[in-house]
CSV table of C-alpha atoms in Angstrom, one decimal:
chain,number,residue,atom,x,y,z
R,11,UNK,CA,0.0,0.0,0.0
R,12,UNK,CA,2.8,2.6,0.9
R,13,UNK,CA,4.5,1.7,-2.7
R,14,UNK,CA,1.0,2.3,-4.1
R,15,UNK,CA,0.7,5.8,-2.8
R,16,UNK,CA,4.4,6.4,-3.5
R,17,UNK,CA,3.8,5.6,-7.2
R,18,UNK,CA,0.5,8.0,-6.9
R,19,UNK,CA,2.2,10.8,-5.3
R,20,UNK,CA,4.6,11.0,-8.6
R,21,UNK,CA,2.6,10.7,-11.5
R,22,UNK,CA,0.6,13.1,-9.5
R,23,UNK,CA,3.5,15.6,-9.7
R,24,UNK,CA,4.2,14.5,-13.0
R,25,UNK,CA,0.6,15.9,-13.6
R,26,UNK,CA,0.6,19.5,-13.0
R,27,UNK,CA,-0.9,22.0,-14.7
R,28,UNK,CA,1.2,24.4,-14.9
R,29,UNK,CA,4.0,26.1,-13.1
R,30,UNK,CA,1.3,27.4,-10.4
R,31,UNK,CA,1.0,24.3,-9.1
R,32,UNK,CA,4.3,24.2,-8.0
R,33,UNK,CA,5.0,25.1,-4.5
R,34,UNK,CA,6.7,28.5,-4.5
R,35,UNK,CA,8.8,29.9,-1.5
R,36,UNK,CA,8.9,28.7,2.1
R,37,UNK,CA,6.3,26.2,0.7
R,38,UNK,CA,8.2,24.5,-1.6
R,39,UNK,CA,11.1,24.3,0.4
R,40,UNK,CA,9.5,22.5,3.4
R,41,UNK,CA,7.1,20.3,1.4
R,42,UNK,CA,7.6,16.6,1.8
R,43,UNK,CA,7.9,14.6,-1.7
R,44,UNK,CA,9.3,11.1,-2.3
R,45,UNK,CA,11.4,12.7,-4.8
R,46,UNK,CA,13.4,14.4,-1.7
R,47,UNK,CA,17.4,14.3,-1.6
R,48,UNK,CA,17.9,13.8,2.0
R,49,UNK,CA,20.9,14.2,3.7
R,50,UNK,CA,21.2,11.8,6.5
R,51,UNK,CA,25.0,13.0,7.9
R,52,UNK,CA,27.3,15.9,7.8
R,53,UNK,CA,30.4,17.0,9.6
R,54,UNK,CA,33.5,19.0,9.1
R,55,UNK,CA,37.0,18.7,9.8
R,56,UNK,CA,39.1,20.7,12.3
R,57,UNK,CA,40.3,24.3,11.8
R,58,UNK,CA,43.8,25.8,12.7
R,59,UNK,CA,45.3,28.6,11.8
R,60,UNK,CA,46.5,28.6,8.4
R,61,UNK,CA,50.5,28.1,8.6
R,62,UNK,CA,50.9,27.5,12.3
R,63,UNK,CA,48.2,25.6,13.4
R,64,UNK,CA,48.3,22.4,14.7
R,65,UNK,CA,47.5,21.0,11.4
R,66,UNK,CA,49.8,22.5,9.1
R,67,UNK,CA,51.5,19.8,7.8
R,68,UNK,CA,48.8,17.5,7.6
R,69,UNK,CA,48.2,16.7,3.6
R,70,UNK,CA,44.4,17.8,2.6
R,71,UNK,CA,44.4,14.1,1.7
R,72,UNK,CA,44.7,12.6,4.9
R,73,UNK,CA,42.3,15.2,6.5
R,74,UNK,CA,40.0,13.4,4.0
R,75,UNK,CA,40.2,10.1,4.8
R,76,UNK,CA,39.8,11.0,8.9
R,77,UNK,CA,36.5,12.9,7.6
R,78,UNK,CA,35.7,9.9,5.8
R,79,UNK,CA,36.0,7.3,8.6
R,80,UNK,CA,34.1,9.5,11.1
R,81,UNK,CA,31.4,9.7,8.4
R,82,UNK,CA,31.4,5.8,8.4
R,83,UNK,CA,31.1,6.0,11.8
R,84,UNK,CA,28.9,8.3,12.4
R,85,UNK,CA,26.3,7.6,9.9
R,86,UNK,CA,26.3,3.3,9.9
R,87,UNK,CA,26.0,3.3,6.8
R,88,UNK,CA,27.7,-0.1,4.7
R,89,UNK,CA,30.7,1.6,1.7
R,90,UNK,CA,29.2,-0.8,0.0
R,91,UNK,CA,26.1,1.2,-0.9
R,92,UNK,CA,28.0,4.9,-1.9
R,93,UNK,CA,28.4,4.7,-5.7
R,94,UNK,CA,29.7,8.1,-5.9
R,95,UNK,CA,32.2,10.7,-4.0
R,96,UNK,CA,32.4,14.3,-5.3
R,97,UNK,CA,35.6,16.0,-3.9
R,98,UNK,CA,35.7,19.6,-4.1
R,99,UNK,CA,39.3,21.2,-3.8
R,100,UNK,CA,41.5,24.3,-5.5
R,101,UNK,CA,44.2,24.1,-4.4
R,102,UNK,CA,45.7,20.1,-5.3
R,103,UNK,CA,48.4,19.2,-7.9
R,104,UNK,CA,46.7,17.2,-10.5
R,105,UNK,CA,43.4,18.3,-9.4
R,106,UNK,CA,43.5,15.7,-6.3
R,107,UNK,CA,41.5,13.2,-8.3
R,108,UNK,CA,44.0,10.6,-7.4
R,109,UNK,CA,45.1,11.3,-3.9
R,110,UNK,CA,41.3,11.4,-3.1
R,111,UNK,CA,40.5,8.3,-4.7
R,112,UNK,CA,43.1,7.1,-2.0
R,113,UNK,CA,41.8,8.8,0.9
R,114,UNK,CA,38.5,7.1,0.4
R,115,UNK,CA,40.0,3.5,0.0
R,116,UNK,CA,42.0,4.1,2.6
R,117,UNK,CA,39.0,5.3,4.8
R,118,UNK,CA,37.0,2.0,3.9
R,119,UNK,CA,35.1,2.8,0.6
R,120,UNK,CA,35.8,0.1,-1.7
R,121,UNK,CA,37.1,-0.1,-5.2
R,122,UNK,CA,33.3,-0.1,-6.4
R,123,UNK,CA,32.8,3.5,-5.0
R,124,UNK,CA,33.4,6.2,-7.8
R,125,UNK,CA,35.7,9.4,-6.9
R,126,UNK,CA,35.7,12.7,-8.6
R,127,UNK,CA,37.0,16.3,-8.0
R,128,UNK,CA,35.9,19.5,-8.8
R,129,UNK,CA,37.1,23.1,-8.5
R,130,UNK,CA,34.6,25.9,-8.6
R,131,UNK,CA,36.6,27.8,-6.4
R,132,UNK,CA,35.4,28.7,-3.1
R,133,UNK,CA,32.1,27.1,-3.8
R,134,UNK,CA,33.9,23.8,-4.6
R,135,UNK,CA,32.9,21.8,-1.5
R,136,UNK,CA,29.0,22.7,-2.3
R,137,UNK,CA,29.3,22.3,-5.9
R,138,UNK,CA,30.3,18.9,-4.9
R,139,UNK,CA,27.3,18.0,-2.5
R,140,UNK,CA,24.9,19.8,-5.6
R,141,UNK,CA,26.8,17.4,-8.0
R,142,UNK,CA,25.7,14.7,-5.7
R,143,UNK,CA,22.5,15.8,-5.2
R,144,UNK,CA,21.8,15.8,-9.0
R,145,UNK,CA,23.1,12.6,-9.6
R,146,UNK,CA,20.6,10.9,-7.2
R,147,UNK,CA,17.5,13.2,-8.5
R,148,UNK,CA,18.5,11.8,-12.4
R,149,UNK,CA,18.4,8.3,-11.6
R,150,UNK,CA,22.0,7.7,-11.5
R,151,UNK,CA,23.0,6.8,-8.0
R,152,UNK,CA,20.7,6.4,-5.0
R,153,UNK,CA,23.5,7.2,-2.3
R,154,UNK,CA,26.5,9.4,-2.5
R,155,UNK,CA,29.1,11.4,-0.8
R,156,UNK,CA,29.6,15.2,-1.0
R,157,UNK,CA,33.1,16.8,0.3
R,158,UNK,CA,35.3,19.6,0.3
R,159,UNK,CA,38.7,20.0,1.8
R,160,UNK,CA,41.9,22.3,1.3
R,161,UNK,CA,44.9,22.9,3.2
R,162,UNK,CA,46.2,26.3,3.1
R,163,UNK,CA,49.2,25.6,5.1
R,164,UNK,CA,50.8,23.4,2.6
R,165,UNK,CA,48.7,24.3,-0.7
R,166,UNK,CA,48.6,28.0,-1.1
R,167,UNK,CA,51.2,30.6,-2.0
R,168,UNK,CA,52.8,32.4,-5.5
R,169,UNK,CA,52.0,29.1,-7.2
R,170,UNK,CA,48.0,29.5,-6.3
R,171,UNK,CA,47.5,31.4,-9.3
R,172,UNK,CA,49.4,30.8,-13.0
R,173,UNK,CA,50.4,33.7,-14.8
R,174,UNK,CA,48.5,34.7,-18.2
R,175,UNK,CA,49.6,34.3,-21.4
R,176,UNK,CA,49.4,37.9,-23.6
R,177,UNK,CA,46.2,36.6,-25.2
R,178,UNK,CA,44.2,36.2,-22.0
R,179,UNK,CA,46.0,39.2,-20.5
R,180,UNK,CA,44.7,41.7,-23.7
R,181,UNK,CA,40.9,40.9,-22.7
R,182,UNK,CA,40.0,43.5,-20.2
R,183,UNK,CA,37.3,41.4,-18.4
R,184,UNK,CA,39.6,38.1,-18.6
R,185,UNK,CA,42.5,39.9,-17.3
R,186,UNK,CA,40.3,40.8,-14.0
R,187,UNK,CA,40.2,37.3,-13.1
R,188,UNK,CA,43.6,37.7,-11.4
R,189,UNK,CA,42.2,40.3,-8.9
R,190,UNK,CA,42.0,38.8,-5.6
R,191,UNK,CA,38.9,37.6,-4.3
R,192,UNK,CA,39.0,39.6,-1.1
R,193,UNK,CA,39.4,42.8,-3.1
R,194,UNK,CA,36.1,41.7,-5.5
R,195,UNK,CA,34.0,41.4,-2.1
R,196,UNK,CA,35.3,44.4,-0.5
R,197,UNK,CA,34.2,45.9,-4.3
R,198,UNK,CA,30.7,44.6,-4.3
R,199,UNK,CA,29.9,45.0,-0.7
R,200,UNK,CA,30.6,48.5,-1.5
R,201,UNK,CA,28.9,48.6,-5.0
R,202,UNK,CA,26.0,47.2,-3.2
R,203,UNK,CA,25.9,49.0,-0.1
R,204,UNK,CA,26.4,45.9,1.8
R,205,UNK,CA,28.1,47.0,5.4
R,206,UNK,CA,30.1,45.1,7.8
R,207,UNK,CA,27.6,44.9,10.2
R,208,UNK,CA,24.7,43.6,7.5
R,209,UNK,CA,27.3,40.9,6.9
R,210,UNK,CA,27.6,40.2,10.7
R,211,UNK,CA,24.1,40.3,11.3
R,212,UNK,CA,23.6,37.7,8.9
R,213,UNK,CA,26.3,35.8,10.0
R,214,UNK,CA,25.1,35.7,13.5
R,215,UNK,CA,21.2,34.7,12.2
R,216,UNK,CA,23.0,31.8,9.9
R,217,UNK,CA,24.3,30.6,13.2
R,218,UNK,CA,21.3,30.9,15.4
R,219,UNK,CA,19.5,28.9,13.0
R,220,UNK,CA,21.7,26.4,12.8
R,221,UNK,CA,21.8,25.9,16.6
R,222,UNK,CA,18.0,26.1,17.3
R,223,UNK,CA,17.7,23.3,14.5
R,224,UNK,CA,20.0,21.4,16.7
R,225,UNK,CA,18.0,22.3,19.7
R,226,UNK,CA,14.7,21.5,18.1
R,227,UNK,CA,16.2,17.8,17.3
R,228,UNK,CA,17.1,17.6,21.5
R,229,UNK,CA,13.2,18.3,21.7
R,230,UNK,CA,13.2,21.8,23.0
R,231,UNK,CA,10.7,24.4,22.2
R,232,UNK,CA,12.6,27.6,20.4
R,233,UNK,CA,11.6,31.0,20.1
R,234,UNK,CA,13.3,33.5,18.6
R,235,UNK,CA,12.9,37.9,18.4
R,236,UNK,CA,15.7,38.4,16.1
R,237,UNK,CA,18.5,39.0,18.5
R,238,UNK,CA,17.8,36.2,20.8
R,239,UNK,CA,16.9,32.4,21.5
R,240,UNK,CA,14.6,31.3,23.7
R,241,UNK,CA,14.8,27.8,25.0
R,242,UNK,CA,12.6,25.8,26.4
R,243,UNK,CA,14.1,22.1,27.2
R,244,UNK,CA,11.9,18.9,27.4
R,245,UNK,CA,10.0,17.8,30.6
R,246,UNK,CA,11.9,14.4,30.0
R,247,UNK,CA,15.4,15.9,29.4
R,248,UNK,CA,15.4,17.4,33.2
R,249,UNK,CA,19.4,17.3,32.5
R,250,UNK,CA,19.2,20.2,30.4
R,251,UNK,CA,17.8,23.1,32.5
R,252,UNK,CA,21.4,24.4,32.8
R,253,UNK,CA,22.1,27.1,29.5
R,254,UNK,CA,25.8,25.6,29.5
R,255,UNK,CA,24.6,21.9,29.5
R,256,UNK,CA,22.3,22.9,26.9
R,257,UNK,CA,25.6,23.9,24.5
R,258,UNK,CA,27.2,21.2,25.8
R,259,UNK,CA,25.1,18.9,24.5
R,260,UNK,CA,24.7,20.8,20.9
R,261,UNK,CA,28.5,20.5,20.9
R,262,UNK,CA,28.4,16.9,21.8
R,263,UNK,CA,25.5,16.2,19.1
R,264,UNK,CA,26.5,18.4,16.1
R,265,UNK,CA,30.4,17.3,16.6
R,266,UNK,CA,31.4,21.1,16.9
R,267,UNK,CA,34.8,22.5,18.4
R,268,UNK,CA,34.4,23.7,22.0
């Protein structure tokens, strides 16, 4: 019977009208379809301080394949089942198509599970997840791995960026490509009257966001005004009247960094 109303809901969508029957906005983002990518596990790795942290000469490789075995471990899931790994990354010789393919065997993925890089930049490591994402909504996999790493430390420097040959150089617009990416946000927060503290205020709303999600999934009731969170824990988690056992526990749960 649940097949059966599966197979209804998507000819159903496959149905529509027209484009107003599409849920638009907030709606169409929380709306529940069988069609949904989920994602069922995410984490990060550590940051240090670029060139003098306690990671600095730690290959971007091997950062992957710890992130990859506390995925494993985290999530249950059998390496058998992940056809795909998308590897977002700028900064590695060759593109890091082959060190990554390592990291992953090495982390427990077997031969079977595919391994590609990307470099969109800075947007590399969601490109990757998208990549994924698409894959799965086409048909092509049903379970994959998104990722993004980079070391700085080891990675960046003069050699970041290749120098232009006179053709590329003699196109005004191509030639702008070498301007440094900090300089380009400075340029369009400014061109779009974007301030500083916009920037932090949106920051700090990303972030409380994230947390009350977290805090939602412990079973407490959130409310928010704008600048703070209220929190109301659940009669059967008396452990958690305590504000500082309450992060404690989102830090335990969401693996972050104390």
């Amino acid at each position: 019977m649940a097949q059966a109303r599966q197979r209804l809901s998507q000819v159903q969508s496959h149905l529509a009208s027209s484009e107003a029957d599409i849920p638009r906005g907030r709606e169409g983002i929380v709306s529940k379809s069988p069609s949904d990518i989920v994602i069922t596990c995410a984490l990060r790795t550590p940051f240090t301080k670029g060139g003098k942290g306690g990671l600095k000469d730690t290959a971007a490789a091997d950062l992957l394949v710890h992130t990859f075995k506390s995925l494993l471990s985290r999530s249950h899931i059998d390496p058998a089942l992940v056809e795909d790994i998308a590897v977002g990354s700028v900064l590695p010789p060759g593109g890091g198509a082959t060190e990554f393919r390592a990291a992953a065997l090495v982390a427990g993925f077997p031969e079977s599970t595919a391994v590609k890089s990307l470099n969109r930049q800075c947007s590399s490591g969601l490109q990757a997840c998208v990549d994924i994402a698409n894959a799965i909504r086409a048909g092509m996999i049903d379970i994959g791995v998104g990722a993004g790493v980079e070391s700085m430390s080891s990675q960046y420097g003069p050699g970041a960026v290749t120098e232009f040959s006179e053709l590329l150089d003699s196109h005004p617009e191509a030639k702008n490509c070498k301007v440094p990416m900090g300089l380009l946000s400075e340029k369009m927060a400014k061109d779009r009257s974007i301030s500083r503290a916009d920037q932090d205020a949106f920051a700090a709303s990303s972030y409380q966001k994230a947390v009350a999600v977290a805090l939602e999934s412990m079973g407490c009731t959130v409310m928010s005004d704008g600048d703070t969170l209220t929190v109301t824990p659940p009669s059967w988690r008396p452990d958690l009247v305590d504000p500082q056992d309450l992060v404690e526990e989102v830090v335990r749960r969401e693996g972050y960094d104390a």
